[in-house]
PDB file of C-alpha atoms in Angstrom:
ATOM      1  CA  MET V 152       0.096  -0.204  -0.033  1.00  0.00           C
ATOM      2  CA  GLU V 153       1.136   3.495  -0.612  1.00  0.00           C
ATOM      3  CA  LYS V 154       0.535   6.560   1.474  1.00  0.00           C
ATOM      4  CA  ILE V 155      -2.374   8.759   0.045  1.00  0.00           C
ATOM      5  CA  SER V 156      -4.535  11.786   1.146  1.00  0.00           C
ATOM      6  CA  LEU V 157      -7.785  11.584   2.659  1.00  0.00           C
ATOM      7  CA  ALA V 158      -9.311  13.382  -0.500  1.00  0.00           C
ATOM      8  CA  LYS V 159      -7.858  10.520  -2.719  1.00  0.00           C
ATOM      9  CA  ALA V 160      -9.344   7.928  -0.318  1.00  0.00           C
ATOM     10  CA  SER V 161     -12.807   9.234  -1.037  1.00  0.00           C
ATOM     11  CA  GLY V 162     -12.261   8.204  -4.705  1.00  0.00           C
ATOM     12  CA  LEU V 163     -11.242   4.675  -3.610  1.00  0.00           C
ATOM     13  CA  THR V 164     -14.462   4.255  -1.419  1.00  0.00           C
ATOM     14  CA  SER V 165     -16.895   5.165  -4.487  1.00  0.00           C
ATOM     15  CA  PRO V 166     -19.736   5.070  -4.665  1.00  0.00           C
ATOM     16  CA  ASN V 167     -20.364   7.326  -1.707  1.00  0.00           C
ATOM     17  CA  PRO V 168     -23.891   8.443  -0.439  1.00  0.00           C
ATOM     18  CA  VAL V 169     -25.063  11.803  -1.615  1.00  0.00           C
ATOM     19  CA  THR V 170     -27.696  13.730   0.152  1.00  0.00           C
ATOM     20  CA  ILE V 171     -29.477  17.242  -0.270  1.00  0.00           C
ATOM     21  CA  VAL V 172     -29.855  19.156   2.881  1.00  0.00           C
ATOM     22  CA  CYS V 173     -33.202  21.218   2.654  1.00  0.00           C
ATOM     23  CA  THR V 174     -33.372  24.395   4.910  1.00  0.00           C
ATOM     24  CA  GLN V 175     -35.684  27.355   5.152  1.00  0.00           C
ATOM     25  CA  LYS V 176     -34.126  30.701   4.445  1.00  0.00           C
ATOM     26  CA  PRO V 177     -35.267  33.864   6.202  1.00  0.00           C
ATOM     27  CA  ASP V 178     -37.433  34.750   3.402  1.00  0.00           C
ATOM     28  CA  GLY V 179     -39.323  31.454   3.702  1.00  0.00           C
ATOM     29  CA  SER V 180     -37.940  29.951   0.561  1.00  0.00           C
ATOM     30  CA  THR V 181     -36.069  26.697   0.615  1.00  0.00           C
ATOM     31  CA  ASN V 182     -32.356  26.297   0.044  1.00  0.00           C
ATOM     32  CA  LEU V 183     -30.656  23.142  -1.102  1.00  0.00           C
ATOM     33  CA  ALA V 184     -27.135  21.853  -0.407  1.00  0.00           C
ATOM     34  CA  THR V 185     -25.398  18.727  -1.357  1.00  0.00           C
ATOM     35  CA  VAL V 186     -23.496  16.965   1.293  1.00  0.00           C
ATOM     36  CA  SER V 187     -21.436  13.771   0.993  1.00  0.00           C
ATOM     37  CA  TRP V 188     -21.779  12.219   4.277  1.00  0.00           C
ATOM     38  CA  TRP V 189     -24.856  11.207   6.636  1.00  0.00           C
ATOM     39  CA  THR V 190     -25.451   8.219   8.872  1.00  0.00           C
ATOM     40  CA  TYR V 191     -28.165   6.637  10.992  1.00  0.00           C
ATOM     41  CA  LEU V 192     -27.254   7.109  14.618  1.00  0.00           C
ATOM     42  CA  SER V 193     -29.996   5.419  16.543  1.00  0.00           C
ATOM     43  CA  TYR V 194     -33.418   3.794  16.049  1.00  0.00           C
ATOM     44  CA  ASN V 195     -34.558   4.319  19.532  1.00  0.00           C
ATOM     45  CA  PRO V 196     -34.838   7.293  19.599  1.00  0.00           C
ATOM     46  CA  ASN V 197     -34.557   7.811  15.810  1.00  0.00           C
ATOM     47  CA  MET V 198     -31.523  10.061  15.047  1.00  0.00           C
ATOM     48  CA  ILE V 199     -29.300  10.780  12.202  1.00  0.00           C
ATOM     49  CA  ALA V 200     -26.068  12.814  11.535  1.00  0.00           C
ATOM     50  CA  TYR V 201     -24.474  14.670   8.768  1.00  0.00           C
ATOM     51  CA  ALA V 202     -21.509  16.857   8.241  1.00  0.00           C
ATOM     52  CA  MET V 203     -21.196  20.235   6.517  1.00  0.00           C
ATOM     53  CA  ALA V 204     -18.344  22.731   6.041  1.00  0.00           C
ATOM     54  CA  LYS V 205     -18.383  25.507   8.811  1.00  0.00           C
ATOM     55  CA  THR V 206     -18.842  28.165   6.278  1.00  0.00           C
ATOM     56  CA  SER V 207     -21.955  26.401   4.779  1.00  0.00           C
ATOM     57  CA  TYR V 208     -25.007  28.780   4.366  1.00  0.00           C
ATOM     58  CA  SER V 209     -27.285  25.692   4.953  1.00  0.00           C
ATOM     59  CA  GLY V 210     -25.556  25.001   8.158  1.00  0.00           C
ATOM     60  CA  GLU V 211     -26.168  28.492   9.330  1.00  0.00           C
ATOM     61  CA  MET V 212     -29.908  28.117   8.530  1.00  0.00           C
ATOM     62  CA  VAL V 213     -30.154  24.893  10.381  1.00  0.00           C
ATOM     63  CA  ARG V 214     -28.466  26.364  13.445  1.00  0.00           C
ATOM     64  CA  SER V 215     -30.748  29.143  13.293  1.00  0.00           C
ATOM     65  CA  THR V 216     -34.226  27.381  12.660  1.00  0.00           C
ATOM     66  CA  LYS V 217     -33.258  24.063  14.197  1.00  0.00           C
ATOM     67  CA  LYS V 218     -35.167  22.360  11.317  1.00  0.00           C
ATOM     68  CA  VAL V 219     -33.790  20.405   8.341  1.00  0.00           C
ATOM     69  CA  ILE V 220     -34.847  17.784   5.853  1.00  0.00           C
ATOM     70  CA  LEU V 221     -32.299  15.374   4.339  1.00  0.00           C
ATOM     71  CA  THR V 222     -33.253  13.860   1.007  1.00  0.00           C
ATOM     72  CA  VAL V 223     -31.727  11.120  -1.074  1.00  0.00           C
ATOM     73  CA  PRO V 224     -31.967  12.654  -4.576  1.00  0.00           C
ATOM     74  CA  GLY V 225     -33.317  10.682  -7.473  1.00  0.00           C
ATOM     75  CA  ALA V 226     -31.444  10.061 -10.904  1.00  0.00           C
ATOM     76  CA  GLU V 227     -33.625  12.552 -12.777  1.00  0.00           C
ATOM     77  CA  ILE V 228     -31.809  15.530 -10.866  1.00  0.00           C
ATOM     78  CA  ALA V 229     -28.203  14.236 -10.810  1.00  0.00           C
ATOM     79  CA  ASP V 230     -26.845  17.239 -12.718  1.00  0.00           C
ATOM     80  CA  ALA V 231     -28.601  19.684 -10.345  1.00  0.00           C
ATOM     81  CA  VAL V 232     -27.259  17.815  -7.424  1.00  0.00           C
ATOM     82  CA  MET V 233     -23.735  18.639  -8.532  1.00  0.00           C
ATOM     83  CA  GLY V 234     -24.712  22.235  -9.071  1.00  0.00           C
ATOM     84  CA  CYS V 235     -26.308  22.517  -5.534  1.00  0.00           C
ATOM     85  CA  GLY V 236     -22.977  21.388  -4.055  1.00  0.00           C
ATOM     86  CA  SER V 237     -20.957  23.937  -5.929  1.00  0.00           C
ATOM     87  CA  THR V 238     -23.136  27.083  -5.476  1.00  0.00           C
ATOM     88  CA  THR V 239     -23.894  29.101  -2.357  1.00  0.00           C
ATOM     89  CA  GLY V 240     -27.584  29.599  -1.348  1.00  0.00           C
ATOM     90  CA  ARG V 241     -26.545  32.881   0.317  1.00  0.00           C
ATOM     91  CA  ASP V 242     -26.955  34.715  -2.950  1.00  0.00           C
ATOM     92  CA  THR V 243     -28.413  32.219  -5.354  1.00  0.00           C
ATOM     93  CA  ASP V 244     -31.860  30.680  -5.602  1.00  0.00           C
ATOM     94  CA  LYS V 245     -30.628  27.141  -6.640  1.00  0.00           C
ATOM     95  CA  ILE V 246     -34.171  25.868  -7.250  1.00  0.00           C
ATOM     96  CA  SER V 247     -34.575  28.280 -10.053  1.00  0.00           C
ATOM     97  CA  LYS V 248     -30.958  28.138 -11.273  1.00  0.00           C
ATOM     98  CA  PHE V 249     -31.029  24.414 -11.714  1.00  0.00           C
ATOM     99  CA  GLY V 250     -34.636  24.104 -12.536  1.00  0.00           C
ATOM    100  CA  ILE V 251     -35.517  21.748  -9.564  1.00  0.00           C
ATOM    101  CA  GLU V 252     -39.298  20.727  -9.232  1.00  0.00           C
ATOM    102  CA  MET V 253     -40.276  20.895  -5.557  1.00  0.00           C
ATOM    103  CA  GLN V 254     -42.920  19.279  -3.456  1.00  0.00           C
ATOM    104  CA  GLU V 255     -44.391  20.182  -0.039  1.00  0.00           C
ATOM    105  CA  VAL V 256     -43.851  17.933   3.022  1.00  0.00           C
ATOM    106  CA  PRO V 257     -46.623  17.493   5.601  1.00  0.00           C
ATOM    107  CA  ASP V 258     -46.110  19.692   8.810  1.00  0.00           C
ATOM    108  CA  SER V 259     -42.979  21.539   7.378  1.00  0.00           C
ATOM    109  CA  ASN V 260     -42.337  24.861   5.750  1.00  0.00           C
ATOM    110  CA  ILE V 261     -39.363  23.380   3.896  1.00  0.00           C
ATOM    111  CA  GLN V 262     -39.982  21.921   0.564  1.00  0.00           C
ATOM    112  CA  ILE V 263     -37.959  19.043  -1.040  1.00  0.00           C
ATOM    113  CA  PRO V 264     -36.930  18.102  -4.527  1.00  0.00           C
ATOM    114  CA  LEU V 265     -39.803  16.163  -6.336  1.00  0.00           C
ATOM    115  CA  HIS V 266     -37.454  13.469  -7.292  1.00  0.00           C
ATOM    116  CA  SER V 267     -36.286  12.162  -4.005  1.00  0.00           C
ATOM    117  CA  ARG V 268     -35.964   8.536  -3.042  1.00  0.00           C
ATOM    118  CA  LEU V 269     -35.951   9.432   0.691  1.00  0.00           C
ATOM    119  CA  ALA V 270     -36.886  12.469   2.915  1.00  0.00           C
ATOM    120  CA  ILE V 271     -35.918  12.611   6.610  1.00  0.00           C
ATOM    121  CA  GLN V 272     -37.590  15.439   8.399  1.00  0.00           C
ATOM    122  CA  CYS V 273     -35.594  16.554  11.514  1.00  0.00           C
ATOM    123  CA  SER V 274     -35.043  18.815  14.383  1.00  0.00           C
ATOM    124  CA  LEU V 275     -31.440  19.738  15.280  1.00  0.00           C
ATOM    125  CA  LYS V 276     -30.349  18.233  18.615  1.00  0.00           C
ATOM    126  CA  GLU V 277     -26.839  19.586  18.770  1.00  0.00           C
ATOM    127  CA  PHE V 278     -23.798  20.340  16.497  1.00  0.00           C
ATOM    128  CA  ILE V 279     -20.176  19.505  17.255  1.00  0.00           C
ATOM    129  CA  GLU V 280     -17.087  21.205  15.676  1.00  0.00           C
ATOM    130  CA  THR V 281     -14.969  18.652  13.749  1.00  0.00           C
ATOM    131  CA  GLY V 282     -12.133  20.548  12.287  1.00  0.00           C
ATOM    132  CA  ASP V 283     -13.339  22.464   9.274  1.00  0.00           C
ATOM    133  CA  HIS V 284     -16.795  20.889   9.400  1.00  0.00           C
ATOM    134  CA  TYR V 285     -19.734  20.664  11.938  1.00  0.00           C
ATOM    135  CA  LEU V 286     -21.327  17.384  12.630  1.00  0.00           C
ATOM    136  CA  TYR V 287     -25.080  17.954  13.049  1.00  0.00           C
ATOM    137  CA  ILE V 288     -26.822  15.458  15.119  1.00  0.00           C
ATOM    138  CA  CYS V 289     -30.649  15.457  14.639  1.00  0.00           C
ATOM    139  CA  ASN V 290     -33.905  13.922  15.980  1.00  0.00           C
ATOM    140  CA  VAL V 291     -35.819  12.215  13.163  1.00  0.00           C
ATOM    141  CA  GLU V 292     -39.428  13.398  13.243  1.00  0.00           C
ATOM    142  CA  GLN V 293     -40.807  11.828  10.114  1.00  0.00           C
ATOM    143  CA  VAL V 294     -39.436   9.697   7.150  1.00  0.00           C
ATOM    144  CA  TYR V 295     -40.945   9.373   3.817  1.00  0.00           C
ATOM    145  CA  GLY V 296     -39.905   7.172   0.905  1.00  0.00           C
ATOM    146  CA  ASN V 297     -40.410   6.631  -2.728  1.00  0.00           C
ATOM    147  CA  GLU V 298     -39.093   3.431  -4.054  1.00  0.00           C
ATOM    148  CA  GLN V 299     -39.855   4.445  -7.731  1.00  0.00           C
ATOM    149  CA  GLU V 300     -36.918   7.015  -7.657  1.00  0.00           C
ATOM    150  CA  GLU V 301     -33.417   5.659  -8.273  1.00  0.00           C
ATOM    151  CA  ALA V 302     -30.874   6.919  -5.776  1.00  0.00           C
ATOM    152  CA  VAL V 303     -27.789   8.656  -6.933  1.00  0.00           C
ATOM    153  CA  PHE V 304     -24.270   8.423  -5.536  1.00  0.00           C
ATOM    154  CA  ALA V 305     -21.015  10.182  -5.718  1.00  0.00           C
ATOM    155  CA  TRP V 306     -18.246   8.571  -7.783  1.00  0.00           C
ATOM    156  CA  ASN V 307     -14.567   9.191  -8.221  1.00  0.00           C
ATOM    157  CA  GLY V 308     -13.926  11.475  -5.297  1.00  0.00           C
ATOM    158  CA  TYR V 309     -17.313  13.215  -5.710  1.00  0.00           C
ATOM    159  CA  SER V 310     -16.598  14.399  -9.196  1.00  0.00           C
ATOM    160  CA  GLN V 311     -19.577  12.633 -10.699  1.00  0.00           C
ATOM    161  CA  ILE V 312     -23.138  11.977  -9.498  1.00  0.00           C
ATOM    162  CA  ARG V 313     -25.003   9.006 -10.868  1.00  0.00           C
ATOM    163  CA  PRO V 314     -26.916   5.867  -9.935  1.00  0.00           C
ATOM    164  CA  ALA V 315     -24.940   2.885  -8.629  1.00  0.00           C
ATOM    165  CA  LYS V 316     -25.150   0.596 -11.722  1.00  0.00           C
TER     166      LYS V 316
END
């Protein structure tokens, strides 16, 4: 084995999970941000965690509102998922820019992409500093699924977003 960087290691573990973090902006609209890591933490009580860069606008929104919905995007919006991960919502309406159809979720002001395989509606329990990221630990309130949507994953160190075929 040879010594490599952690960034290169992410290419060797492909495919990696991809999630869209959906948050509410101060004007009431929804912001979308692509994250490359999340996990189930507990089934009793239901909890998940995900990581985002400290500078993330979506992270700022989650810390402010304490509400978030994580979605596993469907294959139909793979190109938009890549765009959502490389653009800030601080000054961009990503939904319009990338032409993402949205849908409402019961009991939430946050919308999610229509083409989502999974949606996990959460409240923020706590966040922990982890170097240049925060780890967000969330209580799961509701979970919705659509088996008709084909999930996408990150490939080659997050340079491509596509289904795992």
